[in-house]
Amino acid sequence: MWLRSLLFVLVSVWISLCHCRKPDIPELLPTQFTATIAIISHLLPPETTYPPPRTDMIVHYDWMNKRVRADILAGRDANRTYIRRYDEKYEVMMRKAGPSIPEHCVYSALRERMPNPEFPWNHDFEYDGTQTVEGQPCDCWTEKHMDRSIVTYCQTSEGGIPVRVTESIRNGTETRLTASYVFSNFSHGEPSLSLFDIPSKYSPPRSKCSLQSTGFPYLHIFSHYIRF
């Protein structure tokens, strides 16, 4: 009888430990996807007109083949499209025509490697448990930098799809939210190669676009974890 009771206790403890297991943060973020991304600055009032506190874009991301495209829908760089061909060592920025702004494109050589979509190997993440984020059940982790900068990453509990990253600053006992990166309409898989083609009116871009020797700044679409 006592053996049966002991076995019951051991099984109960094992089940409890399994249910409370803390999932590990993924070593590598998705390497091929298409998603709509909102980047929101919380340092500016939402009604601010300039600089706009929010940028919306559609990103076609293909780290495996070293190419990426970002169509800026709203925000400071609205109506611009960035195509970065790390595989062919060039990048192009194309801007649609607007009030008093002509349509044009800019070409630049792209010599560096495409950054990896990953978490810093030398930083510790603390598991925050399951939370509802953007209406979805998510697992969340927090990364702390020298007790001041705080980054929280959340992904869906089923499927591990990135949902949101928030950046905060801690000053004494006060913590202030500074920025959010929110993913939606996420689709895994290799984007079509045609998405990275340069329109015929700008092809070849080296001769038909303006030249810029300094290149363009990185676009950070998921804090510093995913940039290009």
PDB file of C-alpha atoms in Angstrom:
ATOM      1  CA  MET A   1       0.000   0.000   0.000  1.00  0.00           C
ATOM      2  CA  TRP A   2       2.763   2.404   0.931  1.00  0.00           C
ATOM      3  CA  LEU A   3       4.555   1.670  -2.357  1.00  0.00           C
ATOM      4  CA  ARG A   4       1.449   2.694  -4.269  1.00  0.00           C
ATOM      5  CA  SER A   5       1.208   5.935  -2.260  1.00  0.00           C
ATOM      6  CA  LEU A   6       4.886   6.712  -2.835  1.00  0.00           C
ATOM      7  CA  LEU A   7       4.501   6.083  -6.573  1.00  0.00           C
ATOM      8  CA  PHE A   8       1.498   8.422  -6.679  1.00  0.00           C
ATOM      9  CA  VAL A   9       3.475  11.187  -4.951  1.00  0.00           C
ATOM     10  CA  LEU A  10       6.459  10.791  -7.306  1.00  0.00           C
ATOM     11  CA  VAL A  11       4.254  10.884 -10.400  1.00  0.00           C
ATOM     12  CA  SER A  12       2.427  13.983  -9.097  1.00  0.00           C
ATOM     13  CA  VAL A  13       5.737  15.779  -8.490  1.00  0.00           C
ATOM     14  CA  TRP A  14       6.986  14.834 -11.965  1.00  0.00           C
ATOM     15  CA  ILE A  15       3.816  16.134 -13.625  1.00  0.00           C
ATOM     16  CA  SER A  16       4.037  19.360 -11.609  1.00  0.00           C
ATOM     17  CA  LEU A  17       7.646  19.910 -12.676  1.00  0.00           C
ATOM     18  CA  CYS A  18       6.783  19.297 -16.316  1.00  0.00           C
ATOM     19  CA  HIS A  19       3.962  21.801 -16.218  1.00  0.00           C
ATOM     20  CA  CYS A  20       6.161  24.434 -14.593  1.00  0.00           C
ATOM     21  CA  ARG A  21       9.115  23.986 -16.951  1.00  0.00           C
ATOM     22  CA  LYS A  22      10.397  27.296 -18.211  1.00  0.00           C
ATOM     23  CA  PRO A  23      10.784  27.258 -21.999  1.00  0.00           C
ATOM     24  CA  ASP A  24      14.173  28.312 -23.311  1.00  0.00           C
ATOM     25  CA  ILE A  25      14.402  31.455 -25.383  1.00  0.00           C
ATOM     26  CA  PRO A  26      15.051  30.499 -29.030  1.00  0.00           C
ATOM     27  CA  GLU A  27      18.654  30.614 -30.202  1.00  0.00           C
ATOM     28  CA  LEU A  28      17.703  32.013 -33.620  1.00  0.00           C
ATOM     29  CA  LEU A  29      14.749  34.118 -34.673  1.00  0.00           C
ATOM     30  CA  PRO A  30      12.829  33.310 -37.899  1.00  0.00           C
ATOM     31  CA  THR A  31      15.104  33.519 -40.928  1.00  0.00           C
ATOM     32  CA  GLN A  32      12.484  33.765 -43.698  1.00  0.00           C
ATOM     33  CA  PHE A  33       9.176  35.562 -43.311  1.00  0.00           C
ATOM     34  CA  THR A  34       6.814  38.299 -44.411  1.00  0.00           C
ATOM     35  CA  ALA A  35       5.169  40.502 -41.776  1.00  0.00           C
ATOM     36  CA  THR A  36       3.577  43.850 -41.072  1.00  0.00           C
ATOM     37  CA  ILE A  37       5.570  45.713 -38.421  1.00  0.00           C
ATOM     38  CA  ALA A  38       4.687  48.726 -36.301  1.00  0.00           C
ATOM     39  CA  ILE A  39       7.518  50.589 -34.575  1.00  0.00           C
ATOM     40  CA  ILE A  40       6.186  52.919 -31.885  1.00  0.00           C
ATOM     41  CA  SER A  41       8.073  55.536 -29.894  1.00  0.00           C
ATOM     42  CA  HIS A  42       6.554  56.094 -26.446  1.00  0.00           C
ATOM     43  CA  LEU A  43       8.726  59.156 -25.833  1.00  0.00           C
ATOM     44  CA  LEU A  44       6.427  61.246 -28.058  1.00  0.00           C
ATOM     45  CA  PRO A  45       2.709  61.948 -27.552  1.00  0.00           C
ATOM     46  CA  PRO A  46       0.586  59.898 -29.993  1.00  0.00           C
ATOM     47  CA  GLU A  47      -0.820  63.097 -31.530  1.00  0.00           C
ATOM     48  CA  THR A  48       2.642  64.404 -32.487  1.00  0.00           C
ATOM     49  CA  THR A  49       2.809  65.147 -36.205  1.00  0.00           C
ATOM     50  CA  TYR A  50       6.579  65.537 -36.558  1.00  0.00           C
ATOM     51  CA  PRO A  51       8.556  63.542 -35.999  1.00  0.00           C
ATOM     52  CA  PRO A  52       5.852  60.872 -36.233  1.00  0.00           C
ATOM     53  CA  PRO A  53       5.866  58.558 -33.210  1.00  0.00           C
ATOM     54  CA  ARG A  54       4.901  55.505 -35.274  1.00  0.00           C
ATOM     55  CA  THR A  55       6.236  53.814 -38.398  1.00  0.00           C
ATOM     56  CA  ASP A  56       4.371  51.049 -40.213  1.00  0.00           C
ATOM     57  CA  MET A  57       5.965  48.813 -42.814  1.00  0.00           C
ATOM     58  CA  ILE A  58       5.703  45.516 -44.634  1.00  0.00           C
ATOM     59  CA  VAL A  59       8.915  43.505 -44.546  1.00  0.00           C
ATOM     60  CA  HIS A  60       9.905  40.583 -46.767  1.00  0.00           C
ATOM     61  CA  TYR A  61      12.865  39.047 -44.958  1.00  0.00           C
ATOM     62  CA  ASP A  62      15.110  36.308 -46.330  1.00  0.00           C
ATOM     63  CA  TRP A  63      18.234  35.845 -44.273  1.00  0.00           C
ATOM     64  CA  MET A  64      18.904  32.427 -45.802  1.00  0.00           C
ATOM     65  CA  ASN A  65      19.374  33.988 -49.256  1.00  0.00           C
ATOM     66  CA  LYS A  66      20.669  37.320 -47.905  1.00  0.00           C
ATOM     67  CA  ARG A  67      18.039  39.712 -49.235  1.00  0.00           C
ATOM     68  CA  VAL A  68      15.328  41.882 -47.706  1.00  0.00           C
ATOM     69  CA  ARG A  69      12.694  44.396 -48.730  1.00  0.00           C
ATOM     70  CA  ALA A  70      10.890  46.986 -46.590  1.00  0.00           C
ATOM     71  CA  ASP A  71       7.917  48.993 -47.844  1.00  0.00           C
ATOM     72  CA  ILE A  72       7.321  51.945 -45.507  1.00  0.00           C
ATOM     73  CA  LEU A  73       3.573  52.557 -45.323  1.00  0.00           C
ATOM     74  CA  ALA A  74       3.430  55.350 -42.736  1.00  0.00           C
ATOM     75  CA  GLY A  75       5.840  57.368 -40.646  1.00  0.00           C
ATOM     76  CA  ARG A  76       8.894  59.486 -41.283  1.00  0.00           C
ATOM     77  CA  ASP A  77      10.004  57.508 -44.362  1.00  0.00           C
ATOM     78  CA  ALA A  78       6.515  56.859 -45.729  1.00  0.00           C
ATOM     79  CA  ASN A  79       6.272  55.939 -49.429  1.00  0.00           C
ATOM     80  CA  ARG A  80       9.825  54.656 -49.511  1.00  0.00           C
ATOM     81  CA  THR A  81      10.897  51.136 -50.430  1.00  0.00           C
ATOM     82  CA  TYR A  82      14.266  49.709 -49.433  1.00  0.00           C
ATOM     83  CA  ILE A  83      15.620  46.671 -51.266  1.00  0.00           C
ATOM     84  CA  ARG A  84      18.857  45.330 -49.849  1.00  0.00           C
ATOM     85  CA  ARG A  85      20.612  42.633 -51.836  1.00  0.00           C
ATOM     86  CA  TYR A  86      23.400  41.442 -49.612  1.00  0.00           C
ATOM     87  CA  ASP A  87      23.735  38.523 -52.037  1.00  0.00           C
ATOM     88  CA  GLU A  88      24.566  40.902 -54.899  1.00  0.00           C
ATOM     89  CA  LYS A  89      26.321  43.591 -52.835  1.00  0.00           C
ATOM     90  CA  TYR A  90      24.014  46.544 -53.467  1.00  0.00           C
ATOM     91  CA  GLU A  91      20.996  48.346 -52.027  1.00  0.00           C
ATOM     92  CA  VAL A  92      18.370  50.636 -53.530  1.00  0.00           C
ATOM     93  CA  MET A  93      15.969  53.131 -51.993  1.00  0.00           C
ATOM     94  CA  MET A  94      12.965  54.072 -54.142  1.00  0.00           C
ATOM     95  CA  ARG A  95      10.621  56.908 -53.216  1.00  0.00           C
ATOM     96  CA  LYS A  96       7.179  57.506 -54.670  1.00  0.00           C
ATOM     97  CA  ALA A  97       6.256  60.969 -55.896  1.00  0.00           C
ATOM     98  CA  GLY A  98       4.540  63.287 -53.424  1.00  0.00           C
ATOM     99  CA  PRO A  99       3.598  66.945 -53.025  1.00  0.00           C
ATOM    100  CA  SER A 100       6.601  68.886 -54.380  1.00  0.00           C
ATOM    101  CA  ILE A 101       8.701  65.670 -54.234  1.00  0.00           C
ATOM    102  CA  PRO A 102       9.546  63.860 -57.479  1.00  0.00           C
ATOM    103  CA  GLU A 103       9.784  60.108 -57.752  1.00  0.00           C
ATOM    104  CA  HIS A 104      13.361  58.907 -57.627  1.00  0.00           C
ATOM    105  CA  CYS A 105      15.736  56.136 -56.584  1.00  0.00           C
ATOM    106  CA  VAL A 106      19.141  55.990 -54.914  1.00  0.00           C
ATOM    107  CA  TYR A 107      21.752  53.250 -55.343  1.00  0.00           C
ATOM    108  CA  SER A 108      24.581  52.309 -53.001  1.00  0.00           C
ATOM    109  CA  ALA A 109      27.117  49.514 -52.751  1.00  0.00           C
ATOM    110  CA  LEU A 110      26.488  47.085 -49.884  1.00  0.00           C
ATOM    111  CA  ARG A 111      29.703  45.552 -48.651  1.00  0.00           C
ATOM    112  CA  GLU A 112      28.935  44.199 -45.179  1.00  0.00           C
ATOM    113  CA  ARG A 113      27.348  40.875 -44.273  1.00  0.00           C
ATOM    114  CA  MET A 114      23.666  40.659 -43.467  1.00  0.00           C
ATOM    115  CA  PRO A 115      23.326  40.666 -39.636  1.00  0.00           C
ATOM    116  CA  ASN A 116      22.112  37.453 -38.038  1.00  0.00           C
ATOM    117  CA  PRO A 117      18.582  37.405 -36.579  1.00  0.00           C
ATOM    118  CA  GLU A 118      19.528  36.280 -33.099  1.00  0.00           C
ATOM    119  CA  PHE A 119      19.712  37.083 -29.427  1.00  0.00           C
ATOM    120  CA  PRO A 120      23.010  38.150 -27.834  1.00  0.00           C
ATOM    121  CA  TRP A 121      24.774  35.009 -26.650  1.00  0.00           C
ATOM    122  CA  ASN A 122      26.340  36.783 -23.674  1.00  0.00           C
ATOM    123  CA  HIS A 123      23.143  38.261 -22.201  1.00  0.00           C
ATOM    124  CA  ASP A 124      20.874  36.573 -19.702  1.00  0.00           C
ATOM    125  CA  PHE A 125      17.134  36.329 -20.231  1.00  0.00           C
ATOM    126  CA  GLU A 126      14.662  35.816 -17.428  1.00  0.00           C
ATOM    127  CA  TYR A 127      11.456  33.961 -18.231  1.00  0.00           C
ATOM    128  CA  ASP A 128       8.385  36.053 -17.361  1.00  0.00           C
ATOM    129  CA  GLY A 129       5.776  33.363 -17.890  1.00  0.00           C
ATOM    130  CA  THR A 130       2.759  33.279 -20.174  1.00  0.00           C
ATOM    131  CA  GLN A 131       1.026  36.569 -20.948  1.00  0.00           C
ATOM    132  CA  THR A 132      -1.666  37.782 -23.328  1.00  0.00           C
ATOM    133  CA  VAL A 133       0.111  40.055 -25.820  1.00  0.00           C
ATOM    134  CA  GLU A 134      -1.707  41.684 -28.726  1.00  0.00           C
ATOM    135  CA  GLY A 135      -4.607  39.336 -27.976  1.00  0.00           C
ATOM    136  CA  GLN A 136      -2.482  36.164 -28.190  1.00  0.00           C
ATOM    137  CA  PRO A 137      -1.143  33.760 -25.519  1.00  0.00           C
ATOM    138  CA  CYS A 138       2.610  34.336 -25.476  1.00  0.00           C
ATOM    139  CA  ASP A 139       5.767  33.297 -23.689  1.00  0.00           C
ATOM    140  CA  CYS A 140       7.842  36.310 -22.662  1.00  0.00           C
ATOM    141  CA  TRP A 141      11.432  36.857 -21.570  1.00  0.00           C
ATOM    142  CA  THR A 142      13.255  39.927 -20.246  1.00  0.00           C
ATOM    143  CA  GLU A 143      16.852  40.885 -20.997  1.00  0.00           C
ATOM    144  CA  LYS A 144      18.511  43.429 -18.724  1.00  0.00           C
ATOM    145  CA  HIS A 145      21.530  45.571 -19.579  1.00  0.00           C
ATOM    146  CA  MET A 146      23.472  46.906 -16.603  1.00  0.00           C
ATOM    147  CA  ASP A 147      20.219  47.191 -14.598  1.00  0.00           C
ATOM    148  CA  ARG A 148      19.043  50.195 -16.652  1.00  0.00           C
ATOM    149  CA  SER A 149      18.041  49.116 -20.150  1.00  0.00           C
ATOM    150  CA  ILE A 150      15.284  46.500 -20.191  1.00  0.00           C
ATOM    151  CA  VAL A 151      14.138  44.596 -23.280  1.00  0.00           C
ATOM    152  CA  THR A 152      11.158  42.218 -23.181  1.00  0.00           C
ATOM    153  CA  TYR A 153      10.552  39.740 -25.990  1.00  0.00           C
ATOM    154  CA  CYS A 154       7.258  37.875 -26.510  1.00  0.00           C
ATOM    155  CA  GLN A 155       6.375  35.112 -28.960  1.00  0.00           C
ATOM    156  CA  THR A 156       3.271  32.971 -29.377  1.00  0.00           C
ATOM    157  CA  SER A 157       3.182  29.993 -27.038  1.00  0.00           C
ATOM    158  CA  GLU A 158       2.087  27.821 -29.974  1.00  0.00           C
ATOM    159  CA  GLY A 159       4.362  28.136 -32.983  1.00  0.00           C
ATOM    160  CA  GLY A 160       6.932  30.532 -31.521  1.00  0.00           C
ATOM    161  CA  ILE A 161       5.955  33.426 -33.800  1.00  0.00           C
ATOM    162  CA  PRO A 162       7.434  36.813 -32.781  1.00  0.00           C
ATOM    163  CA  VAL A 163       4.735  39.181 -31.543  1.00  0.00           C
ATOM    164  CA  ARG A 164       6.343  42.086 -29.712  1.00  0.00           C
ATOM    165  CA  VAL A 165       9.520  43.548 -28.293  1.00  0.00           C
ATOM    166  CA  THR A 166       9.427  46.442 -25.833  1.00  0.00           C
ATOM    167  CA  GLU A 167      12.328  48.622 -24.702  1.00  0.00           C
ATOM    168  CA  SER A 168      12.320  50.374 -21.331  1.00  0.00           C
ATOM    169  CA  ILE A 169      14.712  52.433 -19.229  1.00  0.00           C
ATOM    170  CA  ARG A 170      14.959  52.082 -15.465  1.00  0.00           C
ATOM    171  CA  ASN A 171      15.955  55.111 -13.400  1.00  0.00           C
ATOM    172  CA  GLY A 172      16.037  54.230  -9.734  1.00  0.00           C
ATOM    173  CA  THR A 173      12.618  52.812  -8.876  1.00  0.00           C
ATOM    174  CA  GLU A 174      10.961  54.228 -12.004  1.00  0.00           C
ATOM    175  CA  THR A 175      10.702  52.265 -15.251  1.00  0.00           C
ATOM    176  CA  ARG A 176       9.717  54.088 -18.435  1.00  0.00           C
ATOM    177  CA  LEU A 177       8.570  52.402 -21.650  1.00  0.00           C
ATOM    178  CA  THR A 178      10.450  53.902 -24.598  1.00  0.00           C
ATOM    179  CA  ALA A 179       9.657  51.832 -27.706  1.00  0.00           C
ATOM    180  CA  SER A 180       7.593  48.918 -29.001  1.00  0.00           C
ATOM    181  CA  TYR A 181       8.052  46.718 -32.071  1.00  0.00           C
ATOM    182  CA  VAL A 182       4.881  44.835 -32.960  1.00  0.00           C
ATOM    183  CA  PHE A 183       4.559  42.059 -35.566  1.00  0.00           C
ATOM    184  CA  SER A 184       1.270  41.157 -37.281  1.00  0.00           C
ATOM    185  CA  ASN A 185       0.165  39.246 -40.397  1.00  0.00           C
ATOM    186  CA  PHE A 186       3.203  37.041 -39.890  1.00  0.00           C
ATOM    187  CA  SER A 187       3.858  34.385 -42.538  1.00  0.00           C
ATOM    188  CA  HIS A 188       6.729  31.898 -42.348  1.00  0.00           C
ATOM    189  CA  GLY A 189       8.542  30.930 -45.526  1.00  0.00           C
ATOM    190  CA  GLU A 190      10.785  32.191 -48.305  1.00  0.00           C
ATOM    191  CA  PRO A 191       9.491  35.387 -49.959  1.00  0.00           C
ATOM    192  CA  SER A 192       9.203  35.290 -53.739  1.00  0.00           C
ATOM    193  CA  LEU A 193      12.393  36.284 -55.539  1.00  0.00           C
ATOM    194  CA  SER A 194      10.385  38.705 -57.699  1.00  0.00           C
ATOM    195  CA  LEU A 195       9.795  40.906 -54.633  1.00  0.00           C
ATOM    196  CA  PHE A 196      13.479  41.826 -54.712  1.00  0.00           C
ATOM    197  CA  ASP A 197      13.593  42.736 -58.395  1.00  0.00           C
ATOM    198  CA  ILE A 198      14.282  46.366 -59.274  1.00  0.00           C
ATOM    199  CA  PRO A 199      11.571  47.913 -61.512  1.00  0.00           C
ATOM    200  CA  SER A 200      12.614  48.089 -65.160  1.00  0.00           C
ATOM    201  CA  LYS A 201      12.593  51.908 -65.160  1.00  0.00           C
ATOM    202  CA  TYR A 202      15.398  51.801 -62.558  1.00  0.00           C
ATOM    203  CA  SER A 203      17.288  48.831 -63.960  1.00  0.00           C
ATOM    204  CA  PRO A 204      20.215  48.584 -63.912  1.00  0.00           C
ATOM    205  CA  PRO A 205      20.146  50.704 -60.733  1.00  0.00           C
ATOM    206  CA  ARG A 206      23.828  51.590 -60.789  1.00  0.00           C
ATOM    207  CA  SER A 207      23.331  53.663 -63.948  1.00  0.00           C
ATOM    208  CA  LYS A 208      19.685  54.743 -63.601  1.00  0.00           C
ATOM    209  CA  CYS A 209      19.597  55.773 -59.918  1.00  0.00           C
ATOM    210  CA  SER A 210      21.429  58.489 -58.044  1.00  0.00           C
ATOM    211  CA  LEU A 211      24.603  57.213 -56.416  1.00  0.00           C
ATOM    212  CA  GLN A 212      25.172  57.427 -52.666  1.00  0.00           C
ATOM    213  CA  SER A 213      28.573  56.340 -51.461  1.00  0.00           C
ATOM    214  CA  THR A 214      27.713  56.212 -47.737  1.00  0.00           C
ATOM    215  CA  GLY A 215      24.845  53.729 -47.954  1.00  0.00           C
ATOM    216  CA  PHE A 216      21.796  53.824 -45.681  1.00  0.00           C
ATOM    217  CA  PRO A 217      21.396  53.345 -41.931  1.00  0.00           C
ATOM    218  CA  TYR A 218      20.244  49.975 -40.620  1.00  0.00           C
ATOM    219  CA  LEU A 219      16.520  49.466 -40.229  1.00  0.00           C
ATOM    220  CA  HIS A 220      15.879  47.947 -36.794  1.00  0.00           C
ATOM    221  CA  ILE A 221      12.573  46.093 -37.046  1.00  0.00           C
ATOM    222  CA  PHE A 222      12.694  44.084 -33.800  1.00  0.00           C
ATOM    223  CA  SER A 223      14.895  46.130 -31.464  1.00  0.00           C
ATOM    224  CA  HIS A 224      18.528  45.154 -32.132  1.00  0.00           C
ATOM    225  CA  TYR A 225      17.632  41.487 -32.613  1.00  0.00           C
ATOM    226  CA  ILE A 226      16.550  41.820 -36.259  1.00  0.00           C
ATOM    227  CA  ARG A 227      18.124  44.577 -38.331  1.00  0.00           C
ATOM    228  CA  PHE A 228      19.336  44.970 -41.884  1.00  0.00           C
TER     229      PHE A 228
END
